Tab-separated table of C-alpha atoms in Angstrom:
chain	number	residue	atom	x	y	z
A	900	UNK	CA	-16.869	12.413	11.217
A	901	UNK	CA	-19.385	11.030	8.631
A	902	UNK	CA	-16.096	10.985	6.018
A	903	UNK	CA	-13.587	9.677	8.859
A	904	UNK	CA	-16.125	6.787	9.435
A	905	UNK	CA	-16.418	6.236	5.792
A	906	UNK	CA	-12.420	6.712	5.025
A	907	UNK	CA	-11.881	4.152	8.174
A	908	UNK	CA	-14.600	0.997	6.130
A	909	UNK	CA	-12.471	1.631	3.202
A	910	UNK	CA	-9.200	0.787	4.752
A	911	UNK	CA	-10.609	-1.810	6.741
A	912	UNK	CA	-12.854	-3.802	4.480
A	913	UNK	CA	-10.051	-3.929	1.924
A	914	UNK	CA	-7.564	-4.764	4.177
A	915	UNK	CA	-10.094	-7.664	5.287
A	916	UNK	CA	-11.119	-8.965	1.389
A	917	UNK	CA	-7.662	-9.487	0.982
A	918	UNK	CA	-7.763	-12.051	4.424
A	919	UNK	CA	-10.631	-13.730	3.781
A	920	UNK	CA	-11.276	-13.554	0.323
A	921	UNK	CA	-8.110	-14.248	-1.042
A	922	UNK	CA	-5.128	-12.313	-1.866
A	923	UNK	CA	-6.126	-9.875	-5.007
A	924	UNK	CA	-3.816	-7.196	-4.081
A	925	UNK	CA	-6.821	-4.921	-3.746
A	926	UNK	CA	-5.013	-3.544	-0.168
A	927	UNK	CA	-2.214	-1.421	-2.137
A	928	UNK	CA	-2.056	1.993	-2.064
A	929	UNK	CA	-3.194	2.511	-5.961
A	930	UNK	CA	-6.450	0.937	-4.568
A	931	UNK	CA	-6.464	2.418	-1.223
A	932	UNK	CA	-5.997	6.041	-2.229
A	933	UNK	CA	-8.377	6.721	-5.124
A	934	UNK	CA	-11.559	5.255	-3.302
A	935	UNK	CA	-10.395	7.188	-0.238
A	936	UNK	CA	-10.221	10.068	-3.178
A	937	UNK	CA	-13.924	9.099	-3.796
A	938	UNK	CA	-15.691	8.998	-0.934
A	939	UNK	CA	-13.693	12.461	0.186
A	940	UNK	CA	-14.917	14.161	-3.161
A	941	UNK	CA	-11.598	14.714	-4.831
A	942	UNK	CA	-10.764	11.546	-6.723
A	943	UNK	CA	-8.198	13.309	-8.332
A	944	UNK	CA	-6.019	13.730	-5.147
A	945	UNK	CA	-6.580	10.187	-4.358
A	946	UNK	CA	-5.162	8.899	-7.893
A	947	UNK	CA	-1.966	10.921	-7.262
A	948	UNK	CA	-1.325	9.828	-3.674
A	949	UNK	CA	-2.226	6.048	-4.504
A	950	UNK	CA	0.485	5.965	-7.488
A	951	UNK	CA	3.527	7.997	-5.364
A	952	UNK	CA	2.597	6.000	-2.406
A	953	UNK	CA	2.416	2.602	-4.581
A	954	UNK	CA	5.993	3.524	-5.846
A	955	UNK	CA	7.328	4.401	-1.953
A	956	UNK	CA	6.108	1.107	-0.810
A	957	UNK	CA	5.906	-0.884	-3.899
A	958	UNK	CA	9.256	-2.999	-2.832
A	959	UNK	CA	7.632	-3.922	0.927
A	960	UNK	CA	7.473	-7.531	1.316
A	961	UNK	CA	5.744	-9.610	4.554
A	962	UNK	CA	8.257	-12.079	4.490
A	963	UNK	CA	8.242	-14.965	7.058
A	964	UNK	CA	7.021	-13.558	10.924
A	965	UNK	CA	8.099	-10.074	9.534
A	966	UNK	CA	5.432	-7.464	9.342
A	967	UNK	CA	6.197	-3.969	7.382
A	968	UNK	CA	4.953	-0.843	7.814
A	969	UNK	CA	0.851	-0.599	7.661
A	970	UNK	CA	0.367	0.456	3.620
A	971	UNK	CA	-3.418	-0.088	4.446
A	972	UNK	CA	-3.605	2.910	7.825
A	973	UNK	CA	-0.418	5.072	6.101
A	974	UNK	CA	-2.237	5.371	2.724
A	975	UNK	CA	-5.816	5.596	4.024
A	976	UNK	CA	-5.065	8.365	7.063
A	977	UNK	CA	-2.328	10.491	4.437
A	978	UNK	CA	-4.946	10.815	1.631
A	979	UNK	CA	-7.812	11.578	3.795
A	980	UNK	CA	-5.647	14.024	5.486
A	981	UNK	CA	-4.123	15.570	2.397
A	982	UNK	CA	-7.597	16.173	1.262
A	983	UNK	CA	-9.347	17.564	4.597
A	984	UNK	CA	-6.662	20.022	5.194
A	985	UNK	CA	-5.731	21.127	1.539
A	986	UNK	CA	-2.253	20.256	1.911
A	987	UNK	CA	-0.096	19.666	-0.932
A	988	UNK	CA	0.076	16.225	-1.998
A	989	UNK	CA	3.972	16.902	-1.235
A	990	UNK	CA	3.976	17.225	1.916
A	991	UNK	CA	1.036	14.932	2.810
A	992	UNK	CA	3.137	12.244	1.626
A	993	UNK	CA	5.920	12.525	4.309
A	994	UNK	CA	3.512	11.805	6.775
A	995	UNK	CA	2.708	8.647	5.346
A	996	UNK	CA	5.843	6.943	5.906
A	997	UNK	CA	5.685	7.687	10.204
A	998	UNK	CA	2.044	7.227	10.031
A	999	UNK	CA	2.357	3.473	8.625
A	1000	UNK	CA	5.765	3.171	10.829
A	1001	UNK	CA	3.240	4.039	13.779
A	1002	UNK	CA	0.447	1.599	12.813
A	1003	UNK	CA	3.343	-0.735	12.282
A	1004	UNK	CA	3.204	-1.430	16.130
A	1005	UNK	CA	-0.310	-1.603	16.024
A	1006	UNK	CA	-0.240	-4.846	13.971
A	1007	UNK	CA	2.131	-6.653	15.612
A	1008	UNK	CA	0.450	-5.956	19.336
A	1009	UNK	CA	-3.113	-7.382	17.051
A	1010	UNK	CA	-1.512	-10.358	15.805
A	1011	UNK	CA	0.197	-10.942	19.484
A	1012	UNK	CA	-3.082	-10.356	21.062
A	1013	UNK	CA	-4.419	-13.278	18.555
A	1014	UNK	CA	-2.023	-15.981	19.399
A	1015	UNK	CA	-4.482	-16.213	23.229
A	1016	UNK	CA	-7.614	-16.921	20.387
A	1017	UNK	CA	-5.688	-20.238	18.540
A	1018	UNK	CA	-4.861	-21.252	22.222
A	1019	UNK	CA	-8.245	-21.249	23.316
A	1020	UNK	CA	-9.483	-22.864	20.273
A	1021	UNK	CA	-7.005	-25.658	20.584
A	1022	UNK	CA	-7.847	-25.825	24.229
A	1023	UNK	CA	-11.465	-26.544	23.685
A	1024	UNK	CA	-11.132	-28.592	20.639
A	1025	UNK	CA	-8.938	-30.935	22.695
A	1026	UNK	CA	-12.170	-31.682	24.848
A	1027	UNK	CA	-14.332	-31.933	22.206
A	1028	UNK	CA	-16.122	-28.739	21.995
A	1029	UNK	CA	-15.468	-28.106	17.828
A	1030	UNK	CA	-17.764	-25.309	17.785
A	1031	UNK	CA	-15.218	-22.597	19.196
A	1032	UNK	CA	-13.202	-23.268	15.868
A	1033	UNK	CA	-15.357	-20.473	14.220
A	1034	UNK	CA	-15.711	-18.146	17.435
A	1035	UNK	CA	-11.906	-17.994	17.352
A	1036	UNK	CA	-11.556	-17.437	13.625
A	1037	UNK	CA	-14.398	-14.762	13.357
A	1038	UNK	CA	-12.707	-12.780	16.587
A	1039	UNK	CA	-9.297	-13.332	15.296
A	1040	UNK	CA	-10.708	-11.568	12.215
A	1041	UNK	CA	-12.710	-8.675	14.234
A	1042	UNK	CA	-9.791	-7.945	16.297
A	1043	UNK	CA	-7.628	-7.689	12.958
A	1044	UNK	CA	-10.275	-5.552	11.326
A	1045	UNK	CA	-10.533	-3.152	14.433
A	1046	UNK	CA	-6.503	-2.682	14.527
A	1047	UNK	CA	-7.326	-1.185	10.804
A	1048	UNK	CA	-10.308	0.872	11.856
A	1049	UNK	CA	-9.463	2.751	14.973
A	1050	UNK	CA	-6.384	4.017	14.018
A	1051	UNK	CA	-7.551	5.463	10.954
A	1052	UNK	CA	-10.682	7.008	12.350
A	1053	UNK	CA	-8.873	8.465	15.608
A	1054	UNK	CA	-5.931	9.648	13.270
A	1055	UNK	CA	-8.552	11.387	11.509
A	1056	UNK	CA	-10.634	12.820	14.036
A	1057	UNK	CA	-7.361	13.430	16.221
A	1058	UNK	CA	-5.179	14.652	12.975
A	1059	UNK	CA	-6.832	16.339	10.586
A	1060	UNK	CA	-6.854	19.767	13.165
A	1061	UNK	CA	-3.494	19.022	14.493
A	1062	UNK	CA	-2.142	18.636	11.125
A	1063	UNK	CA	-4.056	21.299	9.171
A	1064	UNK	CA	-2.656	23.610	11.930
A	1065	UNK	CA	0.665	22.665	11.364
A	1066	UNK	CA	0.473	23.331	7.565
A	1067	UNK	CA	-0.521	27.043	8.114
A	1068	UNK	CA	2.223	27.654	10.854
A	1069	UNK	CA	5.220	25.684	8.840
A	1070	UNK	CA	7.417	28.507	7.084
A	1071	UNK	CA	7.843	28.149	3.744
A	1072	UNK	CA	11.018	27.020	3.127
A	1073	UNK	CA	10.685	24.476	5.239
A	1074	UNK	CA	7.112	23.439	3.249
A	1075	UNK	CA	9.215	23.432	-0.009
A	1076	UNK	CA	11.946	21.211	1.872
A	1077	UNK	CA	9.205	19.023	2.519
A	1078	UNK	CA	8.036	18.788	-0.834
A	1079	UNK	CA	11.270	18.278	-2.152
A	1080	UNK	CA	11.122	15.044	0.214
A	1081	UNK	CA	7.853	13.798	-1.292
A	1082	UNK	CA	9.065	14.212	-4.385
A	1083	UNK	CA	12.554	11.575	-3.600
A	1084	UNK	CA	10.324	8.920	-1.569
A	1085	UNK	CA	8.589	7.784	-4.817
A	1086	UNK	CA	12.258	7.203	-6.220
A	1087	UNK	CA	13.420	5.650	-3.285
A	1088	UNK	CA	10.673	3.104	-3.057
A	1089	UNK	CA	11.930	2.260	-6.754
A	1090	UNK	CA	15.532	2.067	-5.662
A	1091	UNK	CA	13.958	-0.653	-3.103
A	1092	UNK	CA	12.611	-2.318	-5.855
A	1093	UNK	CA	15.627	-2.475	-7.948
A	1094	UNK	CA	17.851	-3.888	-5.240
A	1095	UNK	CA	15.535	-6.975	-5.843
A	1096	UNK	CA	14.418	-7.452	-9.080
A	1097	UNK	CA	17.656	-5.531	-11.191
A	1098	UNK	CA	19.171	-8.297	-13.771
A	1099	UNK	CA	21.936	-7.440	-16.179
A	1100	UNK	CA	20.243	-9.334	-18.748
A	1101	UNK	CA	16.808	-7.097	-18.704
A	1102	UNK	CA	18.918	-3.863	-17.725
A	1103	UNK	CA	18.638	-2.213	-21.273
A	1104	UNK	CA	14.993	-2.224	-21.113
A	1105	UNK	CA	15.244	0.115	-17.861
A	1106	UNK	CA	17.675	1.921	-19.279
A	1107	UNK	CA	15.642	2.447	-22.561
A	1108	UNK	CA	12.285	3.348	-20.494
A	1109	UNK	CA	14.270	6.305	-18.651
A	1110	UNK	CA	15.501	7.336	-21.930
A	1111	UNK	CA	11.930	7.768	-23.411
A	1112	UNK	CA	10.533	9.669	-20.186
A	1113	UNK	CA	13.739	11.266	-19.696
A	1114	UNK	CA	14.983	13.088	-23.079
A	1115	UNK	CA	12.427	12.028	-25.548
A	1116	UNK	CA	9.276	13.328	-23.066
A	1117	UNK	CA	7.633	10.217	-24.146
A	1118	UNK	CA	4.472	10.180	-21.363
A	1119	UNK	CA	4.509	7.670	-18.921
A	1120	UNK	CA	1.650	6.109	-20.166
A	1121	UNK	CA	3.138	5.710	-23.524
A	1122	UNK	CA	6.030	4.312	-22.307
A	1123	UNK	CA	3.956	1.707	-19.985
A	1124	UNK	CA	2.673	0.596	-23.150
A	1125	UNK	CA	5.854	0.163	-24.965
A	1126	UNK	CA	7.454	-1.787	-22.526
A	1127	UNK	CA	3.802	-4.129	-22.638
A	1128	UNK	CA	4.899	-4.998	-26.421
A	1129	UNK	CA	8.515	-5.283	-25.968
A	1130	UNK	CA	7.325	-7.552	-23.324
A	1131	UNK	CA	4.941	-9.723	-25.539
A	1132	UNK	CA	7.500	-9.333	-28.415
A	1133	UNK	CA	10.207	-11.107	-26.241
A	1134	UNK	CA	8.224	-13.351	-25.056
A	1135	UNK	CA	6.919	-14.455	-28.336
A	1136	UNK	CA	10.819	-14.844	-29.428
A	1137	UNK	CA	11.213	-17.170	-26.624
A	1138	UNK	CA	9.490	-20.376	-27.772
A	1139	UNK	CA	11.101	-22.589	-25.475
A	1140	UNK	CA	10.360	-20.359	-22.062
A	1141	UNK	CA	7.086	-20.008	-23.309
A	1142	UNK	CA	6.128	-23.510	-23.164
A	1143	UNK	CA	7.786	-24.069	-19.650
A	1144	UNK	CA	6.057	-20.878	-18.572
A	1145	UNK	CA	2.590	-22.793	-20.111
């Protein structure tokens, strides 16, 4: 319970810098996963999860009153539980995608349940009493916190049995099935991403960067950094974007 306490602050206190400290993009999976990794003992397992879960969920975007699934809760509760019960980072990562679905509701019922906090606040404000301004914002924030923390400590406590159980009585076709799934949601997510960001005129580059992983085995790495100075290259080619950019 000590590491489902300390996997549920994690989540939550991320999730909560990027509220009230600003938005720094520290609540993404790449984040989420490896210091759930850490405090589990098996970093390792955390960096793996964090990047195929960053490129399964890499396209979701809040957009207007729209809320998609919980990243924070599905990448927290599918790491911790990958490590607890020894599962293959495969399989773990099918559950993340009806874990965040699940915690999902969860938000939207928190943020509902907030709307009765800005009516109280206006209520008293309109007869003068200014001081419930920060009772409403710090138990707006609480509530928000606690629809993070629960749910990842009770999925752990709850889960981690349940789910190791289910590892050791799934056959093993259907575990290799499963890891077959894992291994399409990471290009899905980038399918996602496509859809939205895919231009004719950059298309080459794409192209060229599955060409190096794909037939030349160029490492990923390598080919992260090649697209950096094609990047800077271009840009530097561009005088004229560059100083409307500056």
């Amino acid at each position: 319970m000590v590491q489902g306490l300390l996997v549920a602050l994690v989540g939550s206190l991320v999730y909560m810098e990027s509220r009230l400290g600003g938005q720094h993009m520290l609540d993404r999976p790449i984040i989420i996963a490896p210091l759930v990794g850490l405090v589990m003992g098996d970093f390792r397992t955390g960096l793996i999860l964090g990047g195929q879960l960053e490129l399964v969920w890499m396209g979701l975007v809040g957009i207007g009153t729209t809320t998609p699934p919980d990243v924070v809760v599905g990448s927290a509760l599918a790491t911790a539980l990958a490590i607890h019960t020894g599962a293959s980072w495969q399989t773990t990562l099918t559950l993340a995608v009806p874990i965040a679905l699940i915690a999902q509701m969860i938000a939207i019922a928190a943020g509902s349940f907030n709307a009765l906090f800005a009516h109280y606040v206006d209520h008293q404000i309109d007869q003068g009493n200014w001081k419930a301004l920060p009772i409403g914002q710090w138990a707006g924030s609480t509530i928000m916190f606690l629809s993070k923390f629960v749910p990842i400590i009770v999925g752990y406590a709850v889960g981690a049995p349940a789910v190791k159980a289910i590892v050791k009585a799934i056959p093993k076709v259907i575990q290799d099935g499963l890891t077959q799934s894992g291994n399409l949601l990471p290009a899905l997510g980038i399918a996602m991403l496509m859809l939205l960001t895919y231009d004719k005129k950059y298309a080459p580059f794409l192209f060229l960067g599955f060409s190096l992983v794909a037939f030349l085995k160029v490492p990923m790495i390598g080919a992260a950094m090649l697209g950096g100075i094609i990047a800077y290259i271009y840009f530097q080619f561009k005088p004229q974007q560059r100083e409307e950019v500056l």
